[in-house]
XYZ file of C-alpha atoms in Angstrom:
315
model
C -28.487 268.940 69.649
C -30.164 265.834 70.941
C -31.455 263.129 68.892
C -34.681 261.444 68.125
C -33.165 258.641 66.032
C -36.162 256.588 68.213
C -39.290 259.128 67.215
C -42.163 258.000 64.585
C -44.311 261.134 63.113
C -48.062 260.380 63.794
C -50.626 262.547 62.001
C -53.889 263.507 63.634
C -55.626 261.069 61.439
C -57.517 257.966 63.404
C -55.012 255.668 61.311
C -51.289 257.000 62.671
C -48.264 256.979 60.547
C -45.179 255.428 61.473
C -42.869 257.386 59.589
C -39.013 257.705 60.937
C -37.695 260.703 61.380
C -34.003 259.859 61.370
C -31.337 261.730 63.405
C -31.989 265.187 62.920
C -31.732 267.922 66.118
C -34.999 268.656 67.950
C -35.388 272.100 66.353
C -35.369 270.195 62.900
C -37.397 267.313 63.919
C -40.063 269.737 65.402
C -39.895 272.143 62.482
C -40.783 269.419 59.965
C -44.298 268.677 61.711
C -47.202 269.512 59.729
C -50.409 271.532 61.689
C -52.095 268.393 63.578
C -48.825 266.457 63.695
C -47.076 264.671 66.516
C -44.189 262.412 67.570
C -44.124 260.193 70.375
C -41.331 257.788 71.766
C -40.991 257.655 75.704
C -39.159 255.097 75.544
C -36.346 256.922 74.942
C -36.527 258.273 78.501
C -38.548 255.685 80.470
C -38.259 257.745 83.765
C -37.487 260.884 85.388
C -39.262 264.561 85.796
C -41.250 265.466 83.129
C -41.004 269.187 81.735
C -43.309 270.847 79.062
C -42.129 273.719 76.615
C -44.630 275.577 74.289
C -43.155 278.053 72.053
C -45.836 280.557 70.985
C -43.737 281.493 67.654
C -43.468 278.400 66.156
C -46.739 276.625 67.655
C -44.648 274.145 69.049
C -44.702 271.771 71.962
C -41.830 269.451 73.056
C -42.237 267.490 76.063
C -38.872 266.720 78.144
C -38.628 263.633 80.332
C -35.549 263.902 82.345
C -33.984 266.521 80.345
C -34.778 264.219 77.230
C -37.170 264.883 74.532
C -39.961 262.069 74.437
C -42.871 263.751 72.359
C -43.239 266.960 70.217
C -46.178 268.433 68.783
C -47.593 271.449 66.881
C -50.109 273.447 68.675
C -52.485 276.313 67.986
C -52.456 279.153 70.796
C -54.495 282.292 71.290
C -55.455 284.296 68.126
C -54.864 288.224 68.194
C -56.875 289.864 71.280
C -56.868 286.278 72.999
C -53.339 286.223 73.649
C -51.318 282.916 75.651
C -49.348 284.378 78.502
C -45.757 283.229 78.609
C -44.074 282.163 81.818
C -43.591 279.196 83.958
C -46.563 277.667 85.058
C -47.934 274.152 87.037
C -50.776 271.883 86.033
C -53.608 272.932 88.105
C -56.277 270.410 87.167
C -56.928 267.556 85.389
C -60.334 266.429 83.179
C -60.581 263.759 80.594
C -64.072 265.593 79.473
C -64.370 269.018 79.732
C -66.617 271.810 78.746
C -65.434 275.557 78.942
C -67.707 278.124 81.299
C -66.405 280.801 79.242
C -67.118 279.812 75.668
C -70.439 278.405 74.976
C -69.785 275.179 76.485
C -67.200 274.093 74.272
C -65.737 270.982 74.626
C -62.090 270.705 75.948
C -60.853 267.199 76.149
C -57.971 265.657 78.265
C -57.989 269.750 79.407
C -54.951 270.373 81.906
C -55.469 273.619 83.686
C -52.641 275.961 83.973
C -54.366 279.321 85.367
C -57.332 279.910 87.069
C -58.532 282.579 84.253
C -58.948 279.937 82.151
C -55.599 278.819 79.972
C -55.341 275.418 79.730
C -53.876 272.552 77.576
C -56.510 270.661 75.858
C -57.156 268.332 72.474
C -58.907 270.624 69.556
C -58.593 272.218 66.114
C -55.152 273.122 64.824
C -55.514 275.025 61.751
C -51.653 275.953 61.324
C -51.782 279.205 63.412
C -52.828 280.761 66.766
C -56.783 280.053 66.633
C -58.062 279.999 70.186
C -59.153 281.933 73.058
C -55.648 281.628 74.890
C -55.623 277.745 75.528
C -53.305 275.747 74.067
C -54.765 273.369 71.336
C -53.335 270.026 70.922
C -53.922 267.447 68.559
C -56.270 264.738 69.957
C -54.071 262.041 70.219
C -51.169 263.585 71.705
C -53.560 265.446 74.088
C -54.389 261.966 75.290
C -50.723 260.541 75.612
C -49.935 264.047 77.336
C -52.164 263.314 79.861
C -51.497 260.154 80.460
C -48.000 260.962 81.769
C -48.330 264.382 83.799
C -49.210 264.835 87.099
C -50.683 267.714 88.943
C -47.783 270.813 89.857
C -46.225 269.384 86.859
C -43.932 272.391 85.299
C -44.976 274.090 81.617
C -43.001 276.530 80.292
C -44.552 279.070 77.882
C -42.316 281.092 75.883
C -41.619 283.159 72.776
C -38.308 281.879 71.823
C -37.036 278.544 71.128
C -36.081 277.033 74.548
C -34.076 274.381 74.489
C -32.662 272.651 78.180
C -28.911 273.149 79.003
C -27.015 271.721 81.331
C -26.461 274.293 84.214
C -24.427 274.816 87.663
C -26.232 274.183 90.859
C -28.063 277.204 91.971
C -26.623 278.674 94.899
C -29.282 279.927 96.122
C -29.331 276.123 97.376
C -26.022 275.894 98.722
C -25.478 275.532 102.397
C -22.282 276.729 103.764
C -21.942 280.429 102.473
C -22.247 283.898 104.703
C -25.540 284.432 105.782
C -27.043 287.296 103.776
C -28.813 290.259 105.552
C -31.976 290.306 106.639
C -34.447 292.470 104.193
C -37.431 290.811 105.875
C -38.817 288.093 107.740
C -37.774 284.430 106.800
C -41.095 282.285 107.027
C -41.247 278.090 106.984
C -44.312 276.385 106.869
C -43.987 273.120 105.231
C -46.756 271.484 107.115
C -48.807 273.505 104.932
C -48.233 270.822 101.751
C -46.502 268.050 103.335
C -45.497 266.429 99.536
C -45.512 266.904 95.813
C -43.450 268.841 93.489
C -41.152 271.833 94.584
C -41.057 274.949 92.716
C -38.887 278.161 94.349
C -39.752 281.426 92.165
C -36.624 284.354 92.931
C -37.518 288.114 91.985
C -34.778 290.162 92.246
C -36.842 293.216 91.788
C -38.689 292.307 94.694
C -34.953 290.719 96.626
C -37.425 287.751 97.863
C -37.726 284.060 96.971
C -40.785 281.804 97.397
C -40.882 278.254 97.703
C -44.294 276.352 96.305
C -44.988 272.671 97.424
C -48.041 271.359 95.152
C -48.447 274.577 93.957
C -49.011 276.126 98.045
C -46.502 278.523 99.058
C -44.893 276.747 101.901
C -41.936 279.470 102.491
C -40.386 282.598 102.029
C -36.943 284.862 102.385
C -35.304 288.032 101.567
C -32.667 287.619 98.748
C -29.568 289.450 98.570
C -28.809 290.519 94.805
C -24.912 291.999 93.480
C -25.818 293.883 90.243
C -28.867 293.519 87.691
C -30.460 290.987 86.564
C -32.158 290.687 83.293
C -34.163 288.076 81.679
C -36.055 285.182 83.321
C -34.716 281.730 83.865
C -35.984 278.353 84.616
C -34.170 275.555 86.134
C -35.286 272.029 86.319
C -33.343 269.581 88.968
C -32.922 266.728 86.356
C -31.414 264.069 88.945
C -29.197 263.546 92.088
C -26.466 261.211 92.176
C -22.956 260.361 93.849
C -21.757 263.430 91.778
C -24.411 265.786 93.115
C -27.255 267.831 91.909
C -27.904 268.062 87.572
C -29.835 270.962 86.645
C -31.379 272.223 83.300
C -31.762 275.376 82.793
C -34.240 277.314 79.913
C -34.210 280.635 79.122
C -37.550 282.571 78.575
C -36.101 286.133 77.865
C -34.961 286.443 73.878
C -32.050 288.255 74.817
C -30.574 285.627 76.434
C -31.704 282.707 75.024
C -29.093 280.398 73.831
C -27.044 281.713 76.286
C -24.939 280.105 79.516
C -25.533 281.535 83.030
C -21.973 280.758 84.575
C -21.579 279.167 87.782
C -20.288 282.703 88.975
C -23.788 284.193 88.191
C -25.057 282.887 91.421
C -22.470 284.350 93.797
C -24.458 287.318 92.896
C -27.345 285.909 95.040
C -27.834 285.382 98.734
C -30.346 284.201 101.231
C -30.322 283.677 104.830
C -28.372 280.142 105.912
C -31.282 278.695 107.888
C -34.118 279.202 104.665
C -31.138 277.549 102.412
C -30.588 274.234 104.706
C -34.428 274.544 105.012
C -35.168 274.527 101.036
C -32.286 271.946 100.256
C -34.207 269.002 102.840
C -37.133 269.399 100.322
C -35.465 269.779 96.719
C -35.619 266.346 94.369
C -35.929 265.691 90.702
C -38.498 267.750 89.023
C -37.445 270.827 91.370
C -38.326 273.925 89.488
C -36.595 277.186 90.520
C -37.307 280.405 88.459
C -35.235 283.709 88.374
C -37.037 286.403 87.353
C -36.553 290.410 87.102
C -40.351 290.740 87.232
C -41.996 291.695 90.232
C -43.917 288.742 92.339
C -46.666 290.948 93.229
C -49.754 291.405 90.953
C -49.618 293.636 88.467
C -46.629 295.269 89.605
C -44.993 295.883 86.509
C -47.406 294.981 83.648
C -45.180 292.250 82.315
C -47.410 289.808 80.356
C -45.142 287.232 81.929
C -46.393 285.170 84.473
C -43.866 283.559 87.192
C -46.139 281.637 89.227
C -49.954 280.748 89.682
C -51.076 278.392 92.664
C -54.506 278.541 94.321
C -57.620 279.680 93.022
C -59.291 282.858 93.747
C -61.685 282.614 96.546
């Protein structure tokens, strides 16, 4: 478990309580939070890519930087009939002062949009249970702090299970030098559509295809050969690159796979054209996210409530 000795507990009241938490694990520390409370200690990891993980079951959010938890908060997600979708999202839009266009102009301070259908992070009332229309409500203090460190296209994971980052091998799809995969469709590569910004790669085992997004815009796609079945959904985030190579973190978004480790051999079952692997390898950087899912990337193809990407607003 990752220690949180430097964390201080803050309430939602105007006068923040600075109460030492101790050296408990992530799960223990977050579990002790009461409705409206949060912890914030960015000094634990001053730099690196950010990843926000929201657990619908425990009604908690944990913010990781460079794979280390630097903040955690209680949340209030969608109530029955207005469920919050699970999956991997990116921050599409940010407004300090925002009002809902769907629900009577309700205030949504420090809004960070996750879908163009109305799901967002924002400050709001936290009664201790799911009570929103689908959004993720945060304590005002935490919402403001979070807003100050995030950027557009940052990765946000919403899951129904505890999702603790684990060290993972480099995704094989990003390693050049393997035999070329049999073509199952065209390879497309248009980096000029979005010259810079965070990179996300989504691989669908059922579609046998990979999509590459940069700054929320699809810039490439290619066929993927998968040897054998794939279960669940995995999310990988590139933590850092140094002389020893790439260092990745893995999150499981499927309860059957929760806590398990995907060995390096697992990636040998995936293959993509050499030209595609080489192109992708040139643009990955710390913060790059790779999502591998058993679901289809085609809208409405599976009926699954999980979302694996949402990029541009509808026309």
